[in-house]
């Protein structure tokens, strides 16, 4: 269950699972207020038989998954306290977003994590001679690593099953990700403009005057005379910089 619960490409996290001990002999464990513990110094998850005897199997499994998240983040070197937003984000990822501790700091971390999740979007981009089309996806639980894995699986599956001479577009991939993995697609923007420079090496930068002039002319339909009038040449920009 540990390996299934902590799905991640990080091999270190899946090389082993933590020890799970019932009635660990440790005086510092407060069984009056908690039903499970992760002891990071010995990589051990602790349960108390008396406390958990009154709980359902489903509830115990939820607690185990909660403690596994502590362990998983700990061994990959990330913040793993209940009061850390990173921990709260991982709870959301494994389906326990509402199962955080009730103390003030944990509640605050959960609120921040849910705010970030609400604003998170994934994009699949199609670029053609007419411009750029972006399919924007969101998921109530998955993170960027899950998105990359789902996208890879979708590309492979669609390619392996397509018929001859069938053209596949990025929008088709987005549709399949919604169908197969539960993503939701937001309305596609009516226009998207590529403003980064073209070239053999796609760095994403805006580029120099010629690159910007190309965008103004070909993407934004500006007249060359107007561009020459309004857009400083590189020499004048360098001269202005030297003056300052």
PDB file of C-alpha atoms in Angstrom:
ATOM      1  CA  UNK A   1       0.000   0.000   0.000  1.00  0.00           C
ATOM      2  CA  UNK A   2       2.925   2.346   0.704  1.00  0.00           C
ATOM      3  CA  UNK A   3       4.128   2.092  -2.893  1.00  0.00           C
ATOM      4  CA  UNK A   4       0.636   2.571  -4.294  1.00  0.00           C
ATOM      5  CA  UNK A   5      -0.033   5.542  -2.020  1.00  0.00           C
ATOM      6  CA  UNK A   6       3.128   7.456  -2.775  1.00  0.00           C
ATOM      7  CA  UNK A   7       3.152   7.386  -6.562  1.00  0.00           C
ATOM      8  CA  UNK A   8       6.100   9.410  -7.845  1.00  0.00           C
ATOM      9  CA  UNK A   9       8.938   8.931 -10.336  1.00  0.00           C
ATOM     10  CA  UNK A  10      11.452   9.345  -7.514  1.00  0.00           C
ATOM     11  CA  UNK A  11      13.019   5.897  -7.177  1.00  0.00           C
ATOM     12  CA  UNK A  12      14.413   6.695  -3.754  1.00  0.00           C
ATOM     13  CA  UNK A  13      10.903   6.987  -2.394  1.00  0.00           C
ATOM     14  CA  UNK A  14       9.923   3.566  -3.679  1.00  0.00           C
ATOM     15  CA  UNK A  15      13.052   1.592  -2.834  1.00  0.00           C
ATOM     16  CA  UNK A  16      11.578   0.654   0.501  1.00  0.00           C
ATOM     17  CA  UNK A  17       8.613   1.255   2.756  1.00  0.00           C
ATOM     18  CA  UNK A  18       8.700   2.494   6.336  1.00  0.00           C
ATOM     19  CA  UNK A  19       8.353   0.249   9.353  1.00  0.00           C
ATOM     20  CA  UNK A  20       4.777   0.122  10.650  1.00  0.00           C
ATOM     21  CA  UNK A  21       4.608  -0.701  14.355  1.00  0.00           C
ATOM     22  CA  UNK A  22       1.645  -1.322  16.641  1.00  0.00           C
ATOM     23  CA  UNK A  23       2.082  -0.079  20.237  1.00  0.00           C
ATOM     24  CA  UNK A  24       5.531   1.427  19.753  1.00  0.00           C
ATOM     25  CA  UNK A  25       7.195   1.856  23.147  1.00  0.00           C
ATOM     26  CA  UNK A  26       7.854   5.593  23.129  1.00  0.00           C
ATOM     27  CA  UNK A  27       6.708   7.928  25.918  1.00  0.00           C
ATOM     28  CA  UNK A  28       6.491  11.004  23.668  1.00  0.00           C
ATOM     29  CA  UNK A  29       3.528   9.676  21.680  1.00  0.00           C
ATOM     30  CA  UNK A  30       0.271  11.394  22.677  1.00  0.00           C
ATOM     31  CA  UNK A  31      -2.451   8.821  22.044  1.00  0.00           C
ATOM     32  CA  UNK A  32      -5.100  10.984  23.716  1.00  0.00           C
ATOM     33  CA  UNK A  33      -5.121  13.378  20.742  1.00  0.00           C
ATOM     34  CA  UNK A  34      -3.690  11.435  17.792  1.00  0.00           C
ATOM     35  CA  UNK A  35      -4.498   8.122  16.109  1.00  0.00           C
ATOM     36  CA  UNK A  36      -1.217   7.692  14.202  1.00  0.00           C
ATOM     37  CA  UNK A  37       2.335   9.016  14.191  1.00  0.00           C
ATOM     38  CA  UNK A  38       5.261   9.208  11.846  1.00  0.00           C
ATOM     39  CA  UNK A  39       8.541   9.030  13.798  1.00  0.00           C
ATOM     40  CA  UNK A  40      11.025  10.591  11.361  1.00  0.00           C
ATOM     41  CA  UNK A  41      14.144   9.720  13.377  1.00  0.00           C
ATOM     42  CA  UNK A  42      13.530   5.991  12.849  1.00  0.00           C
ATOM     43  CA  UNK A  43      11.348   6.157   9.684  1.00  0.00           C
ATOM     44  CA  UNK A  44       8.536   4.385  11.476  1.00  0.00           C
ATOM     45  CA  UNK A  45       4.754   4.763  11.447  1.00  0.00           C
ATOM     46  CA  UNK A  46       3.207   4.044  14.825  1.00  0.00           C
ATOM     47  CA  UNK A  47      -0.327   2.981  15.728  1.00  0.00           C
ATOM     48  CA  UNK A  48      -1.909   2.329  19.095  1.00  0.00           C
ATOM     49  CA  UNK A  49      -4.001  -0.841  19.247  1.00  0.00           C
ATOM     50  CA  UNK A  50      -6.347   0.454  21.965  1.00  0.00           C
ATOM     51  CA  UNK A  51      -7.101   3.730  20.148  1.00  0.00           C
ATOM     52  CA  UNK A  52      -7.596   2.136  16.722  1.00  0.00           C
ATOM     53  CA  UNK A  53      -9.671  -0.810  17.960  1.00  0.00           C
ATOM     54  CA  UNK A  54     -12.681   1.527  17.928  1.00  0.00           C
ATOM     55  CA  UNK A  55     -12.058   2.813  14.394  1.00  0.00           C
ATOM     56  CA  UNK A  56     -13.198   1.424  11.041  1.00  0.00           C
ATOM     57  CA  UNK A  57     -10.830  -0.159   8.545  1.00  0.00           C
ATOM     58  CA  UNK A  58     -11.447   2.739   6.159  1.00  0.00           C
ATOM     59  CA  UNK A  59     -10.507   5.289   8.818  1.00  0.00           C
ATOM     60  CA  UNK A  60      -7.342   3.393   9.712  1.00  0.00           C
ATOM     61  CA  UNK A  61      -6.318   3.212   6.043  1.00  0.00           C
ATOM     62  CA  UNK A  62      -6.802   6.982   5.740  1.00  0.00           C
ATOM     63  CA  UNK A  63      -4.554   7.512   8.743  1.00  0.00           C
ATOM     64  CA  UNK A  64      -1.947   5.161   7.286  1.00  0.00           C
ATOM     65  CA  UNK A  65      -1.974   7.081   4.005  1.00  0.00           C
ATOM     66  CA  UNK A  66      -1.659  10.372   5.925  1.00  0.00           C
ATOM     67  CA  UNK A  67       1.413   9.057   7.759  1.00  0.00           C
ATOM     68  CA  UNK A  68       2.859   7.647   4.528  1.00  0.00           C
ATOM     69  CA  UNK A  69       2.749  11.150   3.078  1.00  0.00           C
ATOM     70  CA  UNK A  70       4.872  12.343   6.019  1.00  0.00           C
ATOM     71  CA  UNK A  71       7.350   9.534   5.333  1.00  0.00           C
ATOM     72  CA  UNK A  72       7.413  10.044   1.576  1.00  0.00           C
ATOM     73  CA  UNK A  73       8.146  13.770   1.742  1.00  0.00           C
ATOM     74  CA  UNK A  74      10.716  13.171   4.474  1.00  0.00           C
ATOM     75  CA  UNK A  75      12.797  10.687   2.488  1.00  0.00           C
ATOM     76  CA  UNK A  76      12.804  12.809  -0.680  1.00  0.00           C
ATOM     77  CA  UNK A  77      14.042  15.792   1.333  1.00  0.00           C
ATOM     78  CA  UNK A  78      10.966  18.014   1.285  1.00  0.00           C
ATOM     79  CA  UNK A  79       9.000  19.637   4.086  1.00  0.00           C
ATOM     80  CA  UNK A  80       6.799  17.036   5.751  1.00  0.00           C
ATOM     81  CA  UNK A  81       5.252  18.678   8.817  1.00  0.00           C
ATOM     82  CA  UNK A  82       1.467  18.988   9.108  1.00  0.00           C
ATOM     83  CA  UNK A  83       1.931  22.758   9.190  1.00  0.00           C
ATOM     84  CA  UNK A  84       3.810  22.835   5.848  1.00  0.00           C
ATOM     85  CA  UNK A  85       1.938  23.789   2.689  1.00  0.00           C
ATOM     86  CA  UNK A  86       3.974  21.222   0.766  1.00  0.00           C
ATOM     87  CA  UNK A  87       2.563  18.495   2.984  1.00  0.00           C
ATOM     88  CA  UNK A  88      -0.961  19.833   2.500  1.00  0.00           C
ATOM     89  CA  UNK A  89      -0.491  19.803  -1.277  1.00  0.00           C
ATOM     90  CA  UNK A  90       0.568  16.172  -1.179  1.00  0.00           C
ATOM     91  CA  UNK A  91      -2.509  15.323   0.898  1.00  0.00           C
ATOM     92  CA  UNK A  92      -4.610  16.812  -1.892  1.00  0.00           C
ATOM     93  CA  UNK A  93      -2.698  14.772  -4.455  1.00  0.00           C
ATOM     94  CA  UNK A  94      -3.396  11.450  -2.736  1.00  0.00           C
ATOM     95  CA  UNK A  95      -7.057  12.282  -2.091  1.00  0.00           C
ATOM     96  CA  UNK A  96      -6.837  13.364   1.570  1.00  0.00           C
ATOM     97  CA  UNK A  97      -7.097  17.091   1.073  1.00  0.00           C
ATOM     98  CA  UNK A  98      -9.786  17.416   3.740  1.00  0.00           C
ATOM     99  CA  UNK A  99      -8.080  15.039   6.189  1.00  0.00           C
ATOM    100  CA  UNK A 100      -5.533  17.454   7.635  1.00  0.00           C
ATOM    101  CA  UNK A 101      -5.035  17.964  11.372  1.00  0.00           C
ATOM    102  CA  UNK A 102      -7.434  20.429  13.044  1.00  0.00           C
ATOM    103  CA  UNK A 103      -4.812  22.714  14.645  1.00  0.00           C
ATOM    104  CA  UNK A 104      -4.523  26.295  13.417  1.00  0.00           C
ATOM    105  CA  UNK A 105      -1.225  25.906  11.529  1.00  0.00           C
ATOM    106  CA  UNK A 106      -2.372  22.776   9.688  1.00  0.00           C
ATOM    107  CA  UNK A 107      -5.644  24.442   8.715  1.00  0.00           C
ATOM    108  CA  UNK A 108      -3.732  27.474   7.402  1.00  0.00           C
ATOM    109  CA  UNK A 109      -1.403  25.243   5.370  1.00  0.00           C
ATOM    110  CA  UNK A 110      -4.413  23.419   3.899  1.00  0.00           C
ATOM    111  CA  UNK A 111      -6.062  26.710   2.896  1.00  0.00           C
ATOM    112  CA  UNK A 112      -2.894  27.815   1.092  1.00  0.00           C
ATOM    113  CA  UNK A 113      -2.599  24.461  -0.648  1.00  0.00           C
ATOM    114  CA  UNK A 114      -6.212  24.532  -1.832  1.00  0.00           C
ATOM    115  CA  UNK A 115      -5.788  28.110  -3.068  1.00  0.00           C
ATOM    116  CA  UNK A 116      -2.751  27.065  -5.095  1.00  0.00           C
ATOM    117  CA  UNK A 117      -4.579  24.014  -6.424  1.00  0.00           C
ATOM    118  CA  UNK A 118      -7.584  26.096  -7.432  1.00  0.00           C
ATOM    119  CA  UNK A 119      -5.338  28.385  -9.484  1.00  0.00           C
ATOM    120  CA  UNK A 120      -3.229  25.583 -11.019  1.00  0.00           C
ATOM    121  CA  UNK A 121      -3.596  24.889 -14.741  1.00  0.00           C
ATOM    122  CA  UNK A 122      -1.818  22.641 -17.247  1.00  0.00           C
ATOM    123  CA  UNK A 123      -1.490  23.579 -20.905  1.00  0.00           C
ATOM    124  CA  UNK A 124      -1.051  21.667 -24.146  1.00  0.00           C
ATOM    125  CA  UNK A 125       0.119  23.932 -26.954  1.00  0.00           C
ATOM    126  CA  UNK A 126      -0.467  23.663 -30.690  1.00  0.00           C
ATOM    127  CA  UNK A 127       1.549  25.978 -32.916  1.00  0.00           C
ATOM    128  CA  UNK A 128       0.757  26.274 -36.606  1.00  0.00           C
ATOM    129  CA  UNK A 129       1.172  28.819 -39.383  1.00  0.00           C
ATOM    130  CA  UNK A 130      -1.878  30.738 -38.179  1.00  0.00           C
ATOM    131  CA  UNK A 131      -0.722  31.116 -34.598  1.00  0.00           C
ATOM    132  CA  UNK A 132      -0.886  29.303 -31.283  1.00  0.00           C
ATOM    133  CA  UNK A 133      -3.791  27.389 -29.755  1.00  0.00           C
ATOM    134  CA  UNK A 134      -3.642  26.402 -26.104  1.00  0.00           C
ATOM    135  CA  UNK A 135      -5.738  23.700 -24.471  1.00  0.00           C
ATOM    136  CA  UNK A 136      -5.851  24.537 -20.775  1.00  0.00           C
ATOM    137  CA  UNK A 137      -6.601  21.706 -18.362  1.00  0.00           C
ATOM    138  CA  UNK A 138      -7.154  21.452 -14.632  1.00  0.00           C
ATOM    139  CA  UNK A 139      -7.486  18.550 -12.239  1.00  0.00           C
ATOM    140  CA  UNK A 140      -8.944  18.521  -8.741  1.00  0.00           C
ATOM    141  CA  UNK A 141      -6.096  16.412  -7.359  1.00  0.00           C
ATOM    142  CA  UNK A 142      -3.139  15.746  -9.687  1.00  0.00           C
ATOM    143  CA  UNK A 143       0.102  17.729  -9.784  1.00  0.00           C
ATOM    144  CA  UNK A 144       2.539  18.572 -12.575  1.00  0.00           C
ATOM    145  CA  UNK A 145       4.356  15.224 -12.374  1.00  0.00           C
ATOM    146  CA  UNK A 146       1.048  13.380 -12.702  1.00  0.00           C
ATOM    147  CA  UNK A 147       0.120  15.609 -15.643  1.00  0.00           C
ATOM    148  CA  UNK A 148       3.374  14.811 -17.454  1.00  0.00           C
ATOM    149  CA  UNK A 149       2.908  11.091 -16.890  1.00  0.00           C
ATOM    150  CA  UNK A 150      -0.717  11.209 -18.044  1.00  0.00           C
ATOM    151  CA  UNK A 151       0.255  13.217 -21.123  1.00  0.00           C
ATOM    152  CA  UNK A 152       3.005  10.729 -21.986  1.00  0.00           C
ATOM    153  CA  UNK A 153       0.636   7.786 -21.589  1.00  0.00           C
ATOM    154  CA  UNK A 154      -2.032   9.510 -23.677  1.00  0.00           C
ATOM    155  CA  UNK A 155       0.357  10.318 -26.544  1.00  0.00           C
ATOM    156  CA  UNK A 156       1.582   6.716 -26.628  1.00  0.00           C
ATOM    157  CA  UNK A 157      -1.897   5.215 -26.403  1.00  0.00           C
ATOM    158  CA  UNK A 158      -3.404   7.476 -29.053  1.00  0.00           C
ATOM    159  CA  UNK A 159      -0.522   6.902 -31.459  1.00  0.00           C
ATOM    160  CA  UNK A 160      -0.507   3.131 -30.998  1.00  0.00           C
ATOM    161  CA  UNK A 161      -4.236   2.878 -31.669  1.00  0.00           C
ATOM    162  CA  UNK A 162      -4.763   5.388 -34.446  1.00  0.00           C
ATOM    163  CA  UNK A 163      -5.739   4.337 -37.926  1.00  0.00           C
ATOM    164  CA  UNK A 164      -3.581   5.056 -40.963  1.00  0.00           C
ATOM    165  CA  UNK A 165      -3.724   8.590 -42.387  1.00  0.00           C
ATOM    166  CA  UNK A 166      -5.546   9.934 -39.318  1.00  0.00           C
ATOM    167  CA  UNK A 167      -4.232  13.318 -38.215  1.00  0.00           C
ATOM    168  CA  UNK A 168      -4.066  13.886 -34.481  1.00  0.00           C
ATOM    169  CA  UNK A 169      -4.052  17.394 -33.000  1.00  0.00           C
ATOM    170  CA  UNK A 170      -3.114  18.551 -29.492  1.00  0.00           C
ATOM    171  CA  UNK A 171      -6.788  19.263 -28.861  1.00  0.00           C
ATOM    172  CA  UNK A 172      -7.531  15.584 -29.464  1.00  0.00           C
ATOM    173  CA  UNK A 173      -4.944  14.680 -26.831  1.00  0.00           C
ATOM    174  CA  UNK A 174      -6.554  17.089 -24.388  1.00  0.00           C
ATOM    175  CA  UNK A 175      -9.965  15.523 -25.016  1.00  0.00           C
ATOM    176  CA  UNK A 176      -8.596  12.056 -24.302  1.00  0.00           C
ATOM    177  CA  UNK A 177      -6.936  13.211 -21.096  1.00  0.00           C
ATOM    178  CA  UNK A 178     -10.295  14.496 -19.938  1.00  0.00           C
ATOM    179  CA  UNK A 179     -11.941  11.209 -20.858  1.00  0.00           C
ATOM    180  CA  UNK A 180      -9.295   8.868 -19.457  1.00  0.00           C
ATOM    181  CA  UNK A 181      -7.829  10.733 -16.483  1.00  0.00           C
ATOM    182  CA  UNK A 182     -10.539  13.061 -15.264  1.00  0.00           C
ATOM    183  CA  UNK A 183      -9.116  16.409 -16.373  1.00  0.00           C
ATOM    184  CA  UNK A 184     -11.420  19.316 -17.070  1.00  0.00           C
ATOM    185  CA  UNK A 185     -10.807  21.535 -20.080  1.00  0.00           C
ATOM    186  CA  UNK A 186     -11.374  25.258 -19.848  1.00  0.00           C
ATOM    187  CA  UNK A 187     -12.651  27.195 -22.868  1.00  0.00           C
ATOM    188  CA  UNK A 188      -9.909  27.564 -25.458  1.00  0.00           C
ATOM    189  CA  UNK A 189      -8.673  31.128 -25.904  1.00  0.00           C
ATOM    190  CA  UNK A 190      -9.822  32.786 -29.107  1.00  0.00           C
ATOM    191  CA  UNK A 191      -6.318  34.067 -29.769  1.00  0.00           C
ATOM    192  CA  UNK A 192      -2.805  33.327 -28.568  1.00  0.00           C
ATOM    193  CA  UNK A 193       0.246  35.087 -29.968  1.00  0.00           C
ATOM    194  CA  UNK A 194       3.766  33.704 -30.030  1.00  0.00           C
ATOM    195  CA  UNK A 195       6.138  36.528 -29.054  1.00  0.00           C
ATOM    196  CA  UNK A 196       9.307  34.538 -28.354  1.00  0.00           C
ATOM    197  CA  UNK A 197      11.820  34.395 -31.178  1.00  0.00           C
ATOM    198  CA  UNK A 198      12.034  31.519 -33.612  1.00  0.00           C
ATOM    199  CA  UNK A 199      15.216  29.611 -34.205  1.00  0.00           C
ATOM    200  CA  UNK A 200      17.014  26.327 -33.998  1.00  0.00           C
ATOM    201  CA  UNK A 201      17.305  26.646 -30.231  1.00  0.00           C
ATOM    202  CA  UNK A 202      14.038  27.631 -28.552  1.00  0.00           C
ATOM    203  CA  UNK A 203      15.108  29.594 -25.477  1.00  0.00           C
ATOM    204  CA  UNK A 204      11.775  31.355 -25.007  1.00  0.00           C
ATOM    205  CA  UNK A 205      13.348  34.831 -24.998  1.00  0.00           C
ATOM    206  CA  UNK A 206      11.828  37.766 -26.852  1.00  0.00           C
ATOM    207  CA  UNK A 207      14.946  38.333 -28.938  1.00  0.00           C
ATOM    208  CA  UNK A 208      16.425  41.420 -30.570  1.00  0.00           C
ATOM    209  CA  UNK A 209      14.890  44.097 -32.783  1.00  0.00           C
ATOM    210  CA  UNK A 210      14.564  41.872 -35.846  1.00  0.00           C
ATOM    211  CA  UNK A 211      12.764  39.204 -33.832  1.00  0.00           C
ATOM    212  CA  UNK A 212      10.346  41.745 -32.366  1.00  0.00           C
ATOM    213  CA  UNK A 213       9.796  43.296 -35.804  1.00  0.00           C
ATOM    214  CA  UNK A 214       8.905  39.839 -37.136  1.00  0.00           C
ATOM    215  CA  UNK A 215       6.265  39.428 -34.428  1.00  0.00           C
ATOM    216  CA  UNK A 216       4.864  42.920 -35.045  1.00  0.00           C
ATOM    217  CA  UNK A 217       4.630  42.292 -38.778  1.00  0.00           C
ATOM    218  CA  UNK A 218       3.574  38.654 -39.069  1.00  0.00           C
ATOM    219  CA  UNK A 219       1.670  38.142 -35.832  1.00  0.00           C
ATOM    220  CA  UNK A 220       0.212  41.616 -35.220  1.00  0.00           C
ATOM    221  CA  UNK A 221      -0.155  42.863 -38.812  1.00  0.00           C
ATOM    222  CA  UNK A 222       1.781  46.097 -38.340  1.00  0.00           C
ATOM    223  CA  UNK A 223       3.085  47.893 -41.423  1.00  0.00           C
ATOM    224  CA  UNK A 224       6.872  47.819 -41.893  1.00  0.00           C
ATOM    225  CA  UNK A 225       7.021  51.622 -42.130  1.00  0.00           C
ATOM    226  CA  UNK A 226       5.206  51.954 -38.826  1.00  0.00           C
ATOM    227  CA  UNK A 227       7.543  49.423 -37.245  1.00  0.00           C
ATOM    228  CA  UNK A 228      10.625  51.324 -38.458  1.00  0.00           C
ATOM    229  CA  UNK A 229       9.165  54.541 -37.084  1.00  0.00           C
ATOM    230  CA  UNK A 230       8.247  53.231 -33.627  1.00  0.00           C
ATOM    231  CA  UNK A 231      10.782  50.501 -32.900  1.00  0.00           C
ATOM    232  CA  UNK A 232      14.264  51.678 -31.935  1.00  0.00           C
ATOM    233  CA  UNK A 233      17.159  49.984 -33.664  1.00  0.00           C
ATOM    234  CA  UNK A 234      19.700  48.059 -31.629  1.00  0.00           C
ATOM    235  CA  UNK A 235      22.347  50.752 -31.962  1.00  0.00           C
ATOM    236  CA  UNK A 236      20.119  53.438 -30.428  1.00  0.00           C
ATOM    237  CA  UNK A 237      19.173  51.135 -27.571  1.00  0.00           C
ATOM    238  CA  UNK A 238      22.857  50.455 -26.830  1.00  0.00           C
ATOM    239  CA  UNK A 239      23.667  54.163 -26.983  1.00  0.00           C
ATOM    240  CA  UNK A 240      20.866  54.980 -24.553  1.00  0.00           C
ATOM    241  CA  UNK A 241      22.119  52.321 -22.154  1.00  0.00           C
ATOM    242  CA  UNK A 242      25.657  53.739 -22.267  1.00  0.00           C
ATOM    243  CA  UNK A 243      24.360  57.224 -21.420  1.00  0.00           C
ATOM    244  CA  UNK A 244      22.850  55.866 -18.209  1.00  0.00           C
TER     245      UNK A 244
END
